[in-house]
Short mmCIF file of C-alpha atoms and ligand atoms in Angstrom, two decimals:
data_model
loop_
_atom_site.label_atom_id
_atom_site.label_comp_id
_atom_site.label_asym_id
_atom_site.label_seq_id
_atom_site.Cartn_x
_atom_site.Cartn_y
_atom_site.Cartn_z
CA MET A 1 5.05 -18.15 19.85
CA THR A 2 6.79 -14.52 19.41
CA GLN A 3 5.50 -12.04 22.29
CA PRO A 4 6.08 -8.24 22.08
CA THR A 5 9.30 -6.94 23.60
CA SER A 6 9.03 -4.84 26.61
CA PRO A 7 10.77 -1.32 25.81
CA ILE A 8 11.59 -0.81 29.40
CA GLU A 9 11.01 -2.74 32.61
CA LEU A 10 7.69 -1.60 34.26
CA THR A 11 7.96 -1.68 38.07
CA GLY A 12 4.41 -0.38 39.21
CA SER A 13 1.00 0.06 37.14
CA ALA A 14 -0.06 3.14 38.33
CA HIS A 15 -2.27 5.16 35.93
CA ARG A 16 -1.47 8.71 34.76
CA LEU A 17 -5.10 9.52 32.97
CA PRO A 18 -7.84 8.94 35.45
CA ALA A 19 -9.35 5.54 35.61
CA PRO A 20 -11.70 4.82 32.40
CA PRO A 21 -14.96 3.64 32.97
CA ALA A 22 -15.77 0.40 34.56
CA LEU A 23 -16.79 -2.41 31.96
CA PRO A 24 -20.51 -3.01 31.68
CA ASP A 25 -21.71 -5.97 34.11
CA GLY A 26 -21.00 -9.42 32.61
CA PHE A 27 -18.84 -8.10 29.67
CA ALA A 28 -15.66 -9.87 31.20
CA GLY A 29 -17.26 -13.00 31.44
CA ALA A 30 -18.94 -13.03 27.77
CA LEU A 31 -15.40 -11.81 26.58
CA GLY A 32 -13.89 -14.90 28.37
CA ALA A 33 -16.25 -17.26 26.65
CA VAL A 34 -14.91 -15.95 23.53
CA CYS A 35 -11.32 -16.17 23.65
CA PRO A 36 -8.37 -16.04 26.31
CA THR A 37 -8.47 -13.14 28.24
CA LEU A 38 -5.78 -11.17 30.71
CA THR A 39 -7.19 -9.37 33.52
CA ASP A 40 -3.80 -9.73 36.10
CA GLU A 41 -3.09 -5.91 36.95
CA MET A 42 0.47 -6.27 35.62
CA GLU A 43 -0.17 -8.21 32.69
CA VAL A 44 -2.55 -5.56 31.54
CA ALA A 45 -0.62 -2.97 32.43
CA GLU A 46 2.15 -4.36 30.37
CA ALA A 47 -0.39 -4.97 27.32
CA SER A 48 -1.08 -1.27 27.56
CA ARG A 49 2.22 0.05 26.58
CA ASP A 50 4.64 0.65 23.38
CA TRP A 51 7.90 1.95 22.76
CA TRP A 52 6.88 5.82 22.85
CA PRO A 53 9.61 7.66 24.57
CA LEU A 54 7.63 9.64 26.89
CA ALA A 55 6.22 6.49 28.40
CA MET A 56 9.28 4.73 29.03
CA HIS A 57 10.28 7.95 30.89
CA TRP A 58 7.05 7.54 32.96
CA ALA A 59 7.31 3.50 33.21
CA LEU A 60 10.59 4.22 35.14
CA GLN A 61 8.15 5.95 37.71
CA GLY A 62 6.36 2.89 37.74
CA GLN A 63 3.48 4.49 35.56
CA VAL A 64 1.61 3.49 32.66
CA LEU A 65 -0.56 6.25 30.23
CA GLN A 66 -3.82 4.33 30.92
CA ARG A 67 -4.46 0.43 31.55
CA ALA A 68 -6.72 -1.33 29.55
CA ALA A 69 -9.78 -3.21 31.90
CA VAL A 70 -8.59 -6.43 30.38
CA VAL A 71 -6.59 -7.95 27.18
CA ALA A 72 -8.15 -10.07 24.75
CA ARG A 73 -6.09 -12.58 22.85
CA PRO A 74 -7.89 -14.00 20.01
CA ARG A 75 -6.61 -16.96 17.94
CA SER A 76 -8.83 -16.73 15.06
CA THR A 77 -10.43 -14.23 12.50
CA ALA A 78 -13.80 -15.49 14.01
CA GLU A 79 -12.61 -14.44 17.60
CA VAL A 80 -11.48 -11.22 16.46
CA ALA A 81 -14.85 -10.60 14.92
CA ALA A 82 -16.74 -11.95 18.11
CA VAL A 83 -14.64 -9.61 20.44
CA VAL A 84 -15.33 -6.69 18.53
CA ARG A 85 -18.90 -7.79 18.04
CA LEU A 86 -19.19 -7.73 21.61
CA CYS A 87 -17.42 -4.50 22.34
CA HIS A 88 -19.76 -2.85 19.47
CA GLU A 89 -22.86 -4.13 21.20
CA HIS A 90 -21.90 -3.00 24.86
CA SER A 91 -20.12 0.38 23.69
CA VAL A 92 -16.62 -0.72 24.93
CA PRO A 93 -13.73 0.94 23.57
CA VAL A 94 -11.38 -1.31 21.40
CA THR A 95 -7.63 -0.99 20.87
CA ALA A 96 -5.70 -3.02 18.57
CA ALA A 97 -2.05 -4.20 19.42
CA GLY A 98 0.34 -5.97 17.69
CA GLY A 99 4.35 -6.05 18.35
CA ARG A 100 3.68 -2.75 20.55
CA SER A 101 6.79 -1.51 18.81
CA GLY A 102 5.14 1.60 17.87
CA VAL A 103 7.12 4.98 18.98
CA LEU A 104 4.06 7.40 19.23
CA GLY A 105 1.47 5.62 21.99
CA ALA A 106 -1.12 4.75 18.83
CA SER A 107 -1.37 1.28 20.95
CA ILE A 108 -2.01 2.59 24.43
CA PRO A 109 -6.00 2.31 25.32
CA VAL A 110 -6.48 5.78 26.30
CA PHE A 111 -10.32 5.26 26.51
CA GLY A 112 -9.80 1.85 28.39
CA GLY A 113 -11.77 -1.08 27.70
CA VAL A 114 -10.07 -3.86 25.60
CA VAL A 115 -6.64 -4.24 24.55
CA LEU A 116 -6.97 -6.69 21.32
CA ASP A 117 -3.84 -8.14 21.18
CA LEU A 118 -3.37 -9.51 17.83
CA THR A 119 -0.29 -11.40 18.37
CA ALA A 120 -1.56 -15.04 18.92
CA LEU A 121 -2.30 -14.94 14.98
CA GLN A 122 0.99 -15.69 13.90
CA GLY A 123 1.97 -18.07 10.62
CA VAL A 124 2.21 -18.23 6.91
CA VAL A 125 -0.86 -19.55 5.58
CA GLN A 126 -0.02 -19.88 1.90
CA VAL A 127 2.35 -19.12 -0.82
CA ASP A 128 1.91 -18.99 -4.22
CA ALA A 129 5.15 -19.61 -6.25
CA THR A 130 3.88 -18.64 -9.15
CA SER A 131 2.61 -14.84 -8.40
CA GLY A 132 4.81 -14.64 -5.37
CA LEU A 133 1.72 -13.60 -3.16
CA VAL A 134 2.14 -14.58 0.39
CA GLN A 135 -0.68 -14.92 2.95
CA VAL A 136 0.15 -14.30 6.39
CA LEU A 137 -1.59 -13.96 9.94
CA ALA A 138 -1.24 -10.27 11.13
CA GLY A 139 0.13 -10.98 14.13
CA THR A 140 3.50 -12.76 12.64
CA PHE A 141 6.57 -10.74 13.34
CA GLY A 142 9.35 -10.08 10.71
CA PRO A 143 11.87 -12.87 11.36
CA GLU A 144 9.38 -15.79 11.62
CA LEU A 145 7.92 -14.42 8.46
CA GLU A 146 11.19 -14.30 6.58
CA ALA A 147 12.88 -17.08 7.84
CA GLU A 148 9.95 -19.21 6.61
CA LEU A 149 9.62 -17.67 3.22
CA ARG A 150 13.30 -17.96 2.78
CA GLU A 151 14.05 -21.46 4.33
CA ARG A 152 11.30 -23.00 2.61
CA HIS A 153 10.21 -21.07 -0.38
CA GLY A 154 13.71 -19.04 -1.71
CA LEU A 155 11.58 -15.84 -1.10
CA THR A 156 11.77 -12.49 0.33
CA VAL A 157 9.22 -9.62 0.85
CA GLY A 158 12.10 -7.39 1.53
CA HIS A 159 10.36 -5.31 4.16
CA PHE A 160 13.17 -5.04 6.83
CA PRO A 161 12.25 -1.81 9.32
CA GLN A 162 14.61 -1.10 11.89
CA SER A 163 12.06 -2.75 14.39
CA PHE A 164 12.03 -5.72 12.13
CA ASP A 165 12.20 -8.35 15.05
CA ILE A 166 9.62 -6.56 17.45
CA ALA A 167 6.88 -5.37 14.85
CA THR A 168 4.17 -7.43 13.23
CA VAL A 169 2.89 -7.82 9.58
CA GLY A 170 -0.63 -6.06 10.65
CA GLY A 171 1.40 -3.38 12.67
CA TRP A 172 3.43 -2.79 9.54
CA VAL A 173 0.28 -2.08 7.77
CA ALA A 174 -1.81 -0.05 10.39
CA CYS A 175 1.43 2.28 10.39
CA ARG A 176 2.23 2.51 6.73
CA GLY A 177 5.74 1.31 7.47
CA ALA A 178 9.13 1.98 5.66
CA GLY A 179 12.10 -0.67 5.67
CA GLN A 180 15.44 -0.02 5.05
CA TYR A 181 15.26 -1.79 1.41
CA SER A 182 12.31 0.51 0.46
CA THR A 183 13.85 1.72 -2.75
CA ARG A 184 14.07 -1.48 -4.20
CA TYR A 185 11.00 -3.48 -2.77
CA GLY A 186 9.00 -0.55 -1.86
CA LYS A 187 7.24 0.69 1.10
CA ILE A 188 4.50 -1.67 2.77
CA GLU A 189 1.74 0.02 1.05
CA HIS A 190 3.42 -0.85 -2.55
CA ILE A 191 4.07 -4.65 -1.02
CA VAL A 192 0.39 -5.12 0.39
CA ALA A 193 -1.78 -7.05 -2.08
CA GLY A 194 -4.87 -7.49 -0.17
CA LEU A 195 -6.12 -7.68 3.45
CA GLU A 196 -8.65 -9.69 5.85
CA VAL A 197 -10.41 -6.85 8.10
CA VAL A 198 -12.77 -7.06 10.74
CA THR A 199 -14.91 -3.98 10.86
CA ALA A 200 -16.20 -2.14 13.88
CA ASP A 201 -19.74 -3.99 13.91
CA GLY A 202 -17.73 -7.84 13.71
CA SER A 203 -18.02 -8.03 9.82
CA VAL A 204 -15.43 -9.64 8.26
CA ILE A 205 -14.25 -8.04 4.89
CA HIS A 206 -11.47 -8.82 2.00
CA THR A 207 -9.85 -6.71 -0.09
CA GLY A 208 -7.64 -7.38 -2.87
CA GLY A 209 -5.74 -10.55 -2.59
CA PHE A 210 -4.20 -10.72 -6.47
CA PRO A 211 -0.88 -9.22 -7.73
CA ALA A 212 -2.41 -6.30 -9.67
CA GLY A 213 -6.08 -4.91 -11.03
CA ALA A 214 -7.53 -2.09 -12.72
CA GLN A 215 -10.91 -1.72 -11.56
CA GLY A 216 -12.31 0.50 -9.14
CA PRO A 217 -10.79 2.08 -5.84
CA ASP A 218 -8.28 0.06 -4.11
CA LEU A 219 -9.96 -0.55 -0.53
CA THR A 220 -6.66 -2.48 0.45
CA GLN A 221 -5.04 1.19 0.61
CA LEU A 222 -8.06 3.07 2.72
CA PHE A 223 -6.58 0.51 5.79
CA VAL A 224 -3.25 1.02 5.01
CA GLY A 225 -2.05 3.52 7.70
CA SER A 226 -5.60 3.61 9.51
CA GLU A 227 -3.86 2.66 12.74
CA GLY A 228 -6.60 0.44 13.71
CA THR A 229 -9.24 2.80 13.43
CA LEU A 230 -11.09 1.42 10.40
CA GLY A 231 -10.83 -2.16 11.27
CA ILE A 232 -8.90 -4.88 12.65
CA VAL A 233 -6.33 -6.56 10.02
CA THR A 234 -6.40 -10.30 10.41
CA THR A 235 -4.64 -11.42 7.39
CA VAL A 236 -2.35 -10.03 4.86
CA TRP A 237 -1.37 -10.93 1.37
CA LEU A 238 2.11 -9.53 0.54
CA LYS A 239 4.12 -9.60 -2.84
CA ALA A 240 7.22 -11.64 -2.19
CA HIS A 241 10.27 -11.96 -4.95
CA PRO A 242 12.85 -14.72 -5.33
CA LEU A 243 16.02 -14.56 -3.17
CA PRO A 244 18.69 -12.30 -4.68
CA ALA A 245 21.25 -13.81 -6.52
CA ALA A 246 23.76 -11.12 -6.08
CA GLU A 247 24.72 -8.02 -3.79
CA ARG A 248 26.96 -4.74 -4.12
CA ARG A 249 27.65 -2.36 -1.32
CA ALA A 250 29.12 0.96 -1.53
CA ALA A 251 29.74 4.13 0.86
CA TYR A 252 30.45 7.44 0.29
CA SER A 253 31.00 11.07 2.06
CA PHE A 254 29.73 14.10 1.68
CA PRO A 255 30.67 17.90 3.15
CA THR A 256 27.02 18.75 3.67
CA PHE A 257 23.57 16.84 4.40
CA GLU A 258 22.16 18.74 1.12
CA ALA A 259 24.95 17.50 -1.47
CA GLY A 260 24.15 13.81 -0.03
CA LEU A 261 20.39 14.30 -0.46
CA GLU A 262 21.17 15.98 -3.98
CA ALA A 263 23.02 12.99 -5.02
CA CYS A 264 20.22 10.85 -3.78
CA ARG A 265 17.89 12.59 -5.92
CA ARG A 266 19.83 12.61 -8.79
CA ILE A 267 20.41 8.87 -8.66
CA LEU A 268 16.52 8.35 -8.21
CA ARG A 269 15.32 10.74 -10.85
CA ARG A 270 17.89 8.49 -13.40
CA GLY A 271 15.59 5.45 -12.64
CA ALA A 272 18.19 3.68 -10.47
CA THR A 273 16.96 1.84 -7.38
CA PRO A 274 19.73 0.72 -5.15
CA ALA A 275 17.58 -1.27 -2.28
CA VAL A 276 19.61 0.58 0.19
CA LEU A 277 19.97 4.17 -0.28
CA ARG A 278 20.64 5.83 3.43
CA LEU A 279 21.76 9.20 4.11
CA TYR A 280 23.03 9.90 7.60
CA ASP A 281 23.77 13.42 8.73
CA ALA A 282 27.13 14.72 10.70
CA PRO A 283 26.24 13.74 14.02
CA GLU A 284 24.90 10.28 13.12
CA SER A 285 27.65 9.60 11.02
CA GLN A 286 29.80 9.65 13.71
CA ARG A 287 27.80 7.82 16.19
CA GLY A 288 27.24 4.64 13.54
CA GLN A 289 29.79 5.18 10.73
CA GLY A 290 33.13 6.38 12.41
CA GLY A 291 32.91 9.88 10.99
CA ASP A 292 34.64 12.98 12.61
CA GLY A 293 31.43 15.10 13.16
CA THR A 294 31.83 17.09 10.32
CA TYR A 295 30.66 15.20 7.07
CA CYS A 296 27.62 12.99 6.09
CA VAL A 297 27.72 9.34 5.09
CA LEU A 298 25.76 7.65 2.44
CA LEU A 299 25.43 3.84 2.38
CA VAL A 300 24.59 1.97 -0.80
CA LEU A 301 23.34 -1.54 -1.26
CA ASP A 302 21.84 -3.30 -4.25
CA GLU A 303 20.86 -6.82 -4.45
CA GLY A 304 18.97 -8.81 -7.13
CA ASP A 305 19.99 -9.74 -10.81
CA PRO A 306 23.54 -8.98 -11.24
CA ALA A 307 22.84 -7.02 -14.71
CA ILE A 308 20.36 -4.85 -12.74
CA ILE A 309 22.71 -4.11 -9.74
CA ASP A 310 25.69 -3.14 -12.05
CA GLY A 311 23.46 -0.68 -13.90
CA ALA A 312 22.02 0.74 -10.68
CA MET A 313 25.68 0.98 -9.01
CA SER A 314 27.25 2.43 -12.06
CA VAL A 315 24.40 5.57 -11.86
CA VAL A 316 25.34 5.67 -8.14
CA ALA A 317 28.91 5.95 -8.72
CA ASP A 318 28.37 8.45 -11.61
CA GLU A 319 26.37 10.58 -9.48
CA CYS A 320 28.73 10.31 -6.31
CA ARG A 321 31.66 11.25 -8.36
CA ASP A 322 32.59 14.27 -6.22
CA ALA A 323 32.02 12.68 -3.11
CA LEU A 324 34.73 10.67 -1.28
CA VAL A 325 34.63 7.08 -1.58
CA LEU A 326 34.61 5.25 1.97
CA PRO A 327 35.17 1.29 2.41
CA ASP A 328 32.13 -0.50 1.51
CA ASP A 329 32.28 -2.67 4.58
CA LEU A 330 30.75 0.39 6.33
CA VAL A 331 27.48 -0.96 5.01
CA GLU A 332 26.16 -3.67 7.46
C1 LIG B 1 13.90 0.89 17.66
C2 LIG B 1 12.38 1.07 16.69
C3 LIG B 1 12.91 1.28 15.24
C4 LIG B 1 11.66 1.46 14.44
N1 LIG B 1 11.87 1.50 13.14
C5 LIG B 1 11.19 1.80 11.85
C6 LIG B 1 11.25 1.85 10.62
O1 LIG B 1 12.40 1.37 10.10
N2 LIG B 1 10.12 1.70 9.86
C7 LIG B 1 9.13 1.92 10.50
O2 LIG B 1 8.06 2.16 9.40
N3 LIG B 1 8.74 2.02 11.75
C8 LIG B 1 9.68 1.75 12.53
N4 LIG B 1 9.37 1.73 13.79
C9 LIG B 1 7.76 1.96 14.40
C10 LIG B 1 7.03 0.65 14.56
O3 LIG B 1 8.40 -0.27 14.61
C11 LIG B 1 6.22 0.56 13.47
O4 LIG B 1 5.26 1.36 13.32
C12 LIG B 1 5.63 -0.81 13.47
O5 LIG B 1 5.02 -1.00 11.87
C13 LIG B 1 4.67 -1.02 14.47
O6 LIG B 1 4.11 -2.52 14.25
P1 LIG B 1 3.67 -3.26 15.63
O7 LIG B 1 3.12 -4.41 15.33
O8 LIG B 1 4.53 -3.20 16.66
O9 LIG B 1 2.50 -2.45 15.74
P2 LIG B 1 1.93 -1.70 17.21
O10 LIG B 1 2.84 -0.57 17.82
O11 LIG B 1 1.26 -2.68 18.37
O12 LIG B 1 0.58 -0.78 16.41
C14 LIG B 1 0.91 0.36 16.15
C15 LIG B 1 -0.49 0.84 15.47
O13 LIG B 1 -0.95 -0.13 14.46
C16 LIG B 1 -2.27 -0.54 15.31
N5 LIG B 1 -2.41 -2.03 14.88
C17 LIG B 1 -1.43 -2.89 15.10
N6 LIG B 1 -1.94 -4.24 14.70
C18 LIG B 1 -2.86 -4.09 13.94
C19 LIG B 1 -3.87 -4.62 13.46
N7 LIG B 1 -3.36 -6.05 13.08
N8 LIG B 1 -4.92 -4.51 12.74
C20 LIG B 1 -5.34 -3.06 12.85
N9 LIG B 1 -4.71 -1.99 13.63
C21 LIG B 1 -3.51 -2.51 14.28
C22 LIG B 1 -2.37 -0.08 16.44
O14 LIG B 1 -3.49 0.23 17.26
C23 LIG B 1 -1.53 1.25 16.56
O15 LIG B 1 -2.15 2.11 16.14
C24 LIG B 1 10.60 1.50 15.06
C25 LIG B 1 10.23 1.45 16.26
C26 LIG B 1 11.20 1.11 17.17
C27 LIG B 1 11.05 0.90 18.52
#
């Protein structure tokens, strides 16, 4: 079972904030009766941090911003609901955590209490080959999801954030994530079709779960980007697509970032949606694409049906006609 990836080694576990209130009497035992828990100081400290750059700096000094009192690792929706209900009844703070790849400290338990580690909820539950809907548990990491869909079903969800290897499906939803192929497949809010969520009192609710609808408000979207504040996402329904039959790549250089951005705008306004349309500024182009620090690089990749790719890449070439064409092997 895949585990979260540490951003940097932690050699101590002292708090930076004052220690939070102790757990109520009997709480830890009641929690331990519900699901596996961690109470070892170093394990709890490790589970109490993410990839926030400032926190990595503190980790070098052996400090975490705050340490939870205990880590709960539920293995089912029923166990998540029981943990949340218990915390609700005892007024104990709960902080949801997935891959802990967030870069803003959002999964740090600043109020202490329980870190609710959702990475024991892993796996693809069901795939509907007709609609392309995929039901997946929230703690599943990107590589496991895509490997199963590609190898067993010939499908892809097309969501590839740079943190693909270290983030979970639930974290993608909770953070309203964007992948590098989002121009074709959409950001996560366009890909998610339904959710199972445990709300603050331990109730389990379901939203959506079908490819499209035209009735009432879309409650799924209420939870997308809610960062664990409105509920704990336990299961996600995602839209998947047949594996692409073909792929084409291109790269261009622009004298200014503005000129590159304007080309991207014109491409999109004409309705072309190449899967990847990534413009790097001059310093980043020098760092990653071998630029000399004076020009900006636009990387383009499209995939899918060859006829649609030809159309999209023809619009791209037309709107980049004033740019310098670079070797397409720059697009990795
Ligand atoms: C090198 C690097 C590159 C990155 N690139 C991208 C990128 O290209 N695109 C992008 O969008 N992001 C990117 N990120 C940011 C981060 O990976 C994403 O925000 C990711 O979606 C977080 O997922 P996670 O499972 O790690 O969530 P965590 O970091 O564990 O949690 C993030 C937030 O979601 C909440 N949460 C987590 N799981 C659940 C759940 N099941 N239910 C309710 N709330 C939950 C947490 O409480 C917290 O508020 C990058 C991060 C790194 C370190």
